[in-house]
Amino acid sequence: MAQKVSPSMQSLKSLPADYRFDGENSSFGLTNSSIPRQGGLRNGVSQADTAAGDSDDSPYSSRHGVSVEEQSLTDDVEPGAATMPLPQNDERRWSDTSAYARKKILQSWVQLPNGNWELGKILSTSGEESVISLPEGKVMKVISETLVPANPDILDGVDDLMQLSYLNEPSVLYNLNYRYNQDMIYTKAGPVLVAVNPFKEVPLYGNRYIEAYRKKSNESPHVYAIADTAIHEMIRDEVNQSIIIRFSLSYSGESGAGKTETAKIAMQYLAALGGGSGIEYEILKTNPILEAFGNAKTLRNDNSSRFGKLIEIHFSESGKISGAQVQTFLLEKSRVVQCAEGERSYHIFYQLCAGASPALREKLNLTSAHEYKYLGQSNCYSINGVDDAERFHSVKEALDIVHVSKEDQESVFAMLAAVLWLGNVSFTVIDNENHVEPVADESLLTVAKLIGCNINELKLSLSKRNMRVGKDTIVQKLTLPQAIDARDALAKSVYSCLFDWLVEQINESLAVGKRRTGRSISILDIYGFESFDKNSFEQFCINYANERLQQHFNRHLFKLEQEEYIQDGIDWTRVDFEDNQDCLSLFEKKPLGLLSLLDEESTFPNGTDLTLANKLKQHLHSNSCFRGDREKLFTVVHYAGEVTYDTTGFLEKNRDLLHLDSIQLLSSCSCHLPRAFASSMLIQSEKPVVGPLYKAGGADFQRLSVATKFKGQLFQLMQRLGNTTPHFIRCIKPNNVQSPGLYEQGLVLQQLRCCGVLEVVRISRSGFPTRVSHQKFARRYGFLLVENIADKDPLSVSVAILHQFNILPEMYQVGYTKLFFRTGQIGVLEDTRNRTLHGILRVQSSFRGYQARCHLKKLKMGISILQSFVRGDKVRKEFAELRRRHRAAATIQSQVKSKIARKQYKGITEASLVIQSAIRGWLVRRCSGDIGWLKSGGTKTNESGEVLVKASVLSDLQRRVLKSEAALREKEEENDILQQRLQQYENRWSEYETKMKSMEEIWQKQMRSLQSSLSIAKKSLAVEDSARNSDASVNASDATDWDSSSNQFKSQASNGGGGRQQQQPMSAGLSVIGRLAEEFEQRAQVFGDDAKFLVEVKSGQVEANLNPERELRRLKQMFETWKKDYGGRLRETKMILSKLGSEESGGSMEKVKRKWWGRRNSTRY
């Protein structure tokens, strides 16, 4: 059967007949392909570099572009340049490519003094030197061996690095830069996806792209493509998958290469393909929670993950998401209490301070972020373009979605506020030995309130420590540094336990339960290799984890693959790569490994960071991956480079001890979360402490060291990943300033070297990535053979299939147990298999359709006959019943109609008789005057003697009678309505009379009260006036008796003037009282007349065009207003009279006034 050969196969037909893939001089090594970072243009590249560059110019490596390359560059060849034929032996083929490149290829890469690569055009070559022209117009002379061949322009921006004719570092750098400038941030490197962080929004995501990759209509490299491959391989092979997202190294700080965003993009695609149950939405909503509590702003990344996480998404048998589980690694707890300048602590603290509601703020006693010492030590409170308040609301929404109750959410926020207030707790020295105790200020009170503990117990746990020596307990007071350490340890432990508790709640919400099928896809988002100016315990653990992951990467892509080729007897050119087993042994070796020595030193109470450094230098100085430096420093040679660590803080961070006093404090809290934290800490305690640490008064329970626990988690992770089919995504950071469009060659090249992209491409291009066992291959494709294969073994069947479909020998190799195919070859067989199965299904469907139609036709005929009999019988029965009912109805109708007719006839007859009698009587009375005349024979009579009346007169009389009866009925109805209205009016009038009487009685009472008050006031004032007049006369007579005759007139005048001065205010008071009495009488008369008038209008005695109810309300309001004003004026008069009375000595009069005004005040209006 003739098959259409792909272009890649066509290019392979031009290979030499004696070419084999077992050449000894075609090894690709990392050391041979490395390009020096510095050096001159003449001496900057070694001979090994030339060999590496030349070795890439092999006939096989250029299979995708040899003919295109030669065709595109024919016009650029210099007139005097001769074309070099391909050598005929292996050694000559591999060694002569440099001369071929110099004479045939005009464009080459040259390394500049700054280490960057520049594309130049060769102008001439003379001996070992070449003249090259750079794009800026510069011309320079370089050593020909330092030139690296460049790919033709047609290969610019290829989406798979395997398609490059010349696979070298500058070509890979240029290809990534070319695609990066066009916002094509994803590039394939064999089985590895390289993702370059754009530091901006790119239009590569959304439902449209998800649908395109789901339908295979878009084949460009993408995270969606990796996720799609993973889910399809999981369903097809029934093997768990894993997507490992890593960043290679970070010499400038944390990565910032986009690992977290890449993980979220992969989860979005899996949720879109496996969604439907609703749990996928909960899985996506875990990202805001984990980012808020586990991410922070650092100097190089605004959203740096300070922990590692593995999200294991489980699928049902139908391929739908059935649940998930989240596992976290090594949260950076020290960031809670200490941040570098320009960095931030975890996002959730700032989000809580910015987005908490007023009620929550009041409950937690929250203030702004800069008021807290833990947050203020870095002088960085916000991130450009990020709204912390909005993010806080997103976190609350996500907590609702993962079923964290409102009460638990408030408890979580209370724990966060408690951590912040712990940082504000201060201490005061209490004795000469610098012992301290916490200051009982707002901070300490707030912490005790938030965690629900007694403030005295909190003060004791922060200032004292109970130590057990034998059977005795000794209380030790803490100094200021010890107290600060105890406070910070409590804050870190509370936050770490809170983070673990949230992860547990998320896992409970996403639990699979009975829906578990064993199929899962794990997404690993873990920190990259880190190297700072000062590297501490966190970098030590992070880089150890990266060494383990790098070994997993090497084993999967290098070790296992090459070992499998050797075990199956495949002709294979071994690819050298850098193995990091020595570095891993340095960490894990027992008893003299880094981790073992660290744990050993942590158990000694007198151990210090300096003794740890000395012990490491003493025992590990002979290891090639270890180098001891001055004081507390030591250097480890990692796969990504050398890192110098400072042992300061190593022991404390590795012990991570929270004293038993603090644990007991948490267990005694009234809030449930601190109690849960204490219980979790006690559960993690492995065994009682014995030996020196116990005797020195350490904690009663010793937890596993951080390094040991992290090592155990890492081994479990490696075991889990080892049982899955991995898919690798390498995230590349193009620059350190997070600027879009900026591409730093040195930084990118360093990352590519560390992640081994070039080696991956080489081994994939020259290897056999697709492998199938003989049994599976024969079972899957055996039905495609023309001849019978029932009596043949699987190997013979497999070989027959390959020959039948004309698969080129260069495209596969037959191993002992498996068939090995190059990239794309299995796709030809899959396409043929799918077409054949599709044709078989079409034939089967057509035949089954014909059979079904025949059977359906027979069924229809039988059903039609059966239905005809059934329907006929049914119709006949229905017709008989209908006829019987029709006859019965006709009989009943006839009887009813006859009865109705008789009744109507009888009524009409009786009415006619009445009308006739009335008419006849009227006619008789009308014609009574003509009786004599009628008797004389003037009127015609019938035989019976009745008077004959005309028919027109009779009909007119009948109409008049009917009209009179109708009018009578209408009048009766109107009379009934009028009687009802009259009754309503009478009822309302009685109500109004009752109300008016009650109002009149109230007014009369109030009037009587005012009148009595005024009369009493008049009497009292009259009595006072008479008393004053008598006193004045007596005083005047006395003065006349004892004054001399010369002064008599003056004395009388003065006394008479004083009496008048006293009488004037009293007369004024009497006048005021008189006016008030007159006003009262006038107002009483007016209000009485108005009320009486309204009563008469209401009763109908007087006609007036007004609404008595509205006027009555208005009159009442006027009366209340006047009464209030009148009462005020009475009070003023009282005050004036009281003042006048106080100036006099009349005690009896004062009693009279008090008695009267007391009665006045007791009177109720």
XYZ file of C-alpha atoms in Angstrom, residues 32-36 40-42 44-57 69 73 97-112 115-122 125 128 130 132-134 142-152 164-174 745 749 753 758 762 765:
82
model
C 31.693 20.564 24.869
C 28.792 22.827 23.937
C 29.375 25.432 26.607
C 30.249 28.890 25.373
C 32.628 30.996 27.458
C 38.466 38.139 23.315
C 37.203 37.585 19.837
C 40.340 35.669 19.022
C 37.272 33.670 23.590
C 36.224 30.268 22.220
C 38.074 27.042 22.786
C 38.508 24.135 20.463
C 35.795 22.264 22.315
C 33.336 24.995 21.400
C 34.220 24.599 17.755
C 33.718 20.871 17.971
C 30.330 21.400 19.561
C 29.244 23.847 16.947
C 30.529 21.663 14.152
C 28.971 18.534 15.516
C 25.539 20.131 15.184
C 26.044 20.494 11.432
C 19.070 26.227 3.280
C 21.779 30.799 0.276
C 31.720 21.021 8.813
C 33.661 24.106 9.999
C 35.249 24.565 6.605
C 31.865 23.966 5.025
C 30.337 26.610 7.253
C 33.031 29.156 6.453
C 32.789 28.661 2.690
C 29.129 27.881 2.216
C 27.356 29.876 4.910
C 27.765 33.627 4.842
C 25.946 34.463 8.111
C 27.493 33.436 11.424
C 27.267 34.273 15.080
C 30.120 36.153 16.726
C 30.516 36.714 20.463
C 31.144 40.293 21.497
C 29.358 38.182 26.187
C 26.376 38.826 23.889
C 26.066 37.170 20.490
C 25.687 39.218 17.333
C 24.695 38.028 13.863
C 27.250 39.065 11.249
C 27.954 38.522 7.581
C 31.265 37.004 6.506
C 38.182 34.452 4.933
C 42.439 31.270 10.303
C 37.664 36.063 8.836
C 32.801 39.929 9.417
C 30.311 42.785 9.071
C 27.943 43.524 11.937
C 37.919 37.506 14.175
C 39.284 34.001 14.442
C 37.337 31.783 12.075
C 37.031 29.020 14.646
C 35.105 31.339 17.004
C 32.311 31.801 14.476
C 29.174 29.772 15.086
C 27.025 28.984 12.033
C 23.620 30.650 11.840
C 20.372 29.188 10.563
C 18.752 30.430 7.347
C 16.787 24.296 13.784
C 19.437 23.138 11.339
C 22.211 24.416 13.598
C 21.474 23.754 17.232
C 23.788 26.071 19.160
C 23.381 28.547 21.960
C 23.194 31.769 19.899
C 20.657 30.206 17.528
C 18.459 29.133 20.411
C 18.794 32.578 22.027
C 17.909 34.317 18.763
C 20.901 37.374 26.557
C 21.473 31.811 28.373
C 22.221 26.041 30.407
C 20.099 22.093 24.366
C 19.656 16.906 21.004
C 16.075 14.878 17.912
